[in-house]
mmCIF file of C-alpha atoms in Angstrom:
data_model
loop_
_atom_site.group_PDB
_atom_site.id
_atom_site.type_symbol
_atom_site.label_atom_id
_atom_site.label_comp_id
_atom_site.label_asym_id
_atom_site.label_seq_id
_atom_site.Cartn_x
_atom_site.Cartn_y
_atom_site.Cartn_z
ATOM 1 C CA UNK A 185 0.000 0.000 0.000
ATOM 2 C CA UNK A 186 2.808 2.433 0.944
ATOM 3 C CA UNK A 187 4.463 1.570 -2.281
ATOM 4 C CA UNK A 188 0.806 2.625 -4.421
ATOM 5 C CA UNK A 189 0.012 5.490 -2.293
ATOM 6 C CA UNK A 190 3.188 7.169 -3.619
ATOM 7 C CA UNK A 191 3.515 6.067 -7.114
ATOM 8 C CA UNK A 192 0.007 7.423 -7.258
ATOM 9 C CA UNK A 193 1.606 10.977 -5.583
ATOM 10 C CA UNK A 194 4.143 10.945 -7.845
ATOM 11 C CA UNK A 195 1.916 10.630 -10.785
ATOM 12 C CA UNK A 196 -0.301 12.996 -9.867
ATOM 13 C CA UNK A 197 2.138 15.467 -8.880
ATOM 14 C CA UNK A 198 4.246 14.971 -11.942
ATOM 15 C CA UNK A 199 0.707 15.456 -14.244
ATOM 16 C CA UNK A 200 0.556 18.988 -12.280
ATOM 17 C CA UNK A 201 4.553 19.683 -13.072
ATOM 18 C CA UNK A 202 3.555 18.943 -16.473
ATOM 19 C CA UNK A 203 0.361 21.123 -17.195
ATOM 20 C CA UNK A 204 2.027 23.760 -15.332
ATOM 21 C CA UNK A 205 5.805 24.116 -17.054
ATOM 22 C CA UNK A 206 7.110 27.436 -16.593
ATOM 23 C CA UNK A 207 5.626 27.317 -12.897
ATOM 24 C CA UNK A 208 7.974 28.928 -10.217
ATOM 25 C CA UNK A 209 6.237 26.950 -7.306
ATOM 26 C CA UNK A 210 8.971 24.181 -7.588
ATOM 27 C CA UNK A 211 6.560 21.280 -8.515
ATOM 28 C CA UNK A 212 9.691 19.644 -9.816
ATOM 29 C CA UNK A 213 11.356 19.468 -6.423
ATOM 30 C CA UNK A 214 8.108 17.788 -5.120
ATOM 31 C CA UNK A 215 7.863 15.476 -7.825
ATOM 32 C CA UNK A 216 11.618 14.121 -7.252
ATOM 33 C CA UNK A 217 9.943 14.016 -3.486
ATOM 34 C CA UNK A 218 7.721 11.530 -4.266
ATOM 35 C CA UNK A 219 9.557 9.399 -7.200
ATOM 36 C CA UNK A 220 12.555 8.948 -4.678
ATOM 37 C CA UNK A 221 10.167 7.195 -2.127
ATOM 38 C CA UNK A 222 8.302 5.310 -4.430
ATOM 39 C CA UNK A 223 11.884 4.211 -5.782
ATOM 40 C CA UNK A 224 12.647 3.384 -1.843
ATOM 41 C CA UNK A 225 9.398 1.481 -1.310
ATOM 42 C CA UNK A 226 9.850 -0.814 -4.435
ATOM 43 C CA UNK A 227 13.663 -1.880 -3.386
ATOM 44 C CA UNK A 228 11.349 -2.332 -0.087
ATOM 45 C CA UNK A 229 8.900 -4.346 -1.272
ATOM 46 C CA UNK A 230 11.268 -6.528 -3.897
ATOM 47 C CA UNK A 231 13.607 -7.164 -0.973
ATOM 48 C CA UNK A 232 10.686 -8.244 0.880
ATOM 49 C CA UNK A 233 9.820 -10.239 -1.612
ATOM 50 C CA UNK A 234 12.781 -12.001 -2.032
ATOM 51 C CA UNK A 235 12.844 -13.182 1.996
ATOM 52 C CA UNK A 236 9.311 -14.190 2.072
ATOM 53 C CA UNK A 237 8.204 -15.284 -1.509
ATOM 54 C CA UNK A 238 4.472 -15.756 -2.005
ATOM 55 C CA UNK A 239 3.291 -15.075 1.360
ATOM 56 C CA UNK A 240 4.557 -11.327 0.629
ATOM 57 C CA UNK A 241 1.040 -11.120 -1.487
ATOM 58 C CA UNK A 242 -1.214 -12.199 1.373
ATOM 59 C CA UNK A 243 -0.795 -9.245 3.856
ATOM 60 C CA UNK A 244 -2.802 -9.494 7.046
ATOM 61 C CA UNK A 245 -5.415 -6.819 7.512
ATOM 62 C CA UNK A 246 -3.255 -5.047 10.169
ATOM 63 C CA UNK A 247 -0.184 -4.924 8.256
ATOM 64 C CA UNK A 248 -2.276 -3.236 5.013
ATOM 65 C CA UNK A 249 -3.697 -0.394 7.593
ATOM 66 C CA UNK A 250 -0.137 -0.236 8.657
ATOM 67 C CA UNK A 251 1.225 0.230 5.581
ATOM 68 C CA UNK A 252 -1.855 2.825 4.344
ATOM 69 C CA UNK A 253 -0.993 5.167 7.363
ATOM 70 C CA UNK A 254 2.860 4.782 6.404
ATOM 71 C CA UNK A 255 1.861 6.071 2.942
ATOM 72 C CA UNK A 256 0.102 8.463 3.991
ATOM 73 C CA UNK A 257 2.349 9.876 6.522
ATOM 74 C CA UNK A 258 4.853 10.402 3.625
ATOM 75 C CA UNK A 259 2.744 12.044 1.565
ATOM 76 C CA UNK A 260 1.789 14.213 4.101
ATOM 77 C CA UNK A 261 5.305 14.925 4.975
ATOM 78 C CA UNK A 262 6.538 15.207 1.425
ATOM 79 C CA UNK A 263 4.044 17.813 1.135
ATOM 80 C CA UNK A 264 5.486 19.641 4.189
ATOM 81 C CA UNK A 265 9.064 19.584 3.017
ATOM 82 C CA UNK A 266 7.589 21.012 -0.266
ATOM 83 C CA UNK A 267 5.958 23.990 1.450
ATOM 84 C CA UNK A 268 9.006 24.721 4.190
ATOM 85 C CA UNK A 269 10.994 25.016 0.310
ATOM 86 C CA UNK A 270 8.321 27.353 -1.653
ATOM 87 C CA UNK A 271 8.113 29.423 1.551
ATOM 88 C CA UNK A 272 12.117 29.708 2.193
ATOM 89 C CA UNK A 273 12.378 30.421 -1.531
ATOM 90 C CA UNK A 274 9.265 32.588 -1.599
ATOM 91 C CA UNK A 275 9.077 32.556 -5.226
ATOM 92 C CA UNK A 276 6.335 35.253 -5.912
ATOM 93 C CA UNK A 277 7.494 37.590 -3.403
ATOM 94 C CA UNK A 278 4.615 36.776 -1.014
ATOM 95 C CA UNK A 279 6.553 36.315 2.506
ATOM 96 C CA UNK A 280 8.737 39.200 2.077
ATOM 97 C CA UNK A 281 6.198 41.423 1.147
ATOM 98 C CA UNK A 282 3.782 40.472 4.698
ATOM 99 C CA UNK A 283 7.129 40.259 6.690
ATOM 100 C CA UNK A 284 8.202 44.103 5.396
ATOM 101 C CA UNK A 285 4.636 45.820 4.988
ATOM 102 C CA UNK A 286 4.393 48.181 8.045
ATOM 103 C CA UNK A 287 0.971 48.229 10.006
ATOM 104 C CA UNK A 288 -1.319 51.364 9.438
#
C-alpha cells in the first residue's frame, strides 16, 4: 500500500509539473519528493519479496492499515518539506512582502 500510495503521488504530482511548465512553485522538487520514495518502497517491497516469496502477497489486515498510514504519513510529509521550500524560496514575493509591509 505504501508503495501505491506514492507512485500514485508521484503521478499525480508529476501530471501537475507537467500542465504547469514554466511554474515557479517548484513542482519539480516535489515530484523528485515523491519518485525517490516510491523508488525506496519498491527496493522495499522486492527485498521483501525475495525473503518471504508468495506469502509477501497475502498481507494481514493489520499490516495493510499499517502500511496505508505509512503512505500516507509520507505524503503528508513530502508535502510539508515542499511547502518549508516554496516558503524559504518565496518565489512570488509573497513572505517578504507580509514580513516588510508596516501596520497602518
Amino acid at each position: 500500500m505504501t508503495l501505491l500510495i506514492t507512485v500514485f503521488a508521484a503521478v499525480i504530482s508529476t501530471a501537475v509539473w507537467y500542465m504547469t511548465a514554466p511554474c515557479k512553485m517548484r513542482v519539480g522538487t516535489l515530484c523528485l519528493i515523491y519518485w525517490g520514495a516510491s523508488l525506496m518502497w519498491t527496493v522495499d517491497a522486492v527485498t521483501e519479496f525475495i525473503e518471504e516469496g508468495a506469502e509477501y502477497f497475502t498481507p494481514k489486515a493489520s499490516d495493510m492499515l499499517n502500511d496505508t498510514f505509512l503512505g500516507l504519513t509520507v505524503v503528508a510529509l513530502g508535502l510539508v518539506i515542499w511547502t518549508v521550500i516554496v516558503l524559504v524560496n518565496d518565489p512570488k514575493g509573497v513572505v517578504r512582502n507580509a514580513l516588510t509591509k508596516k501596520a497602518k
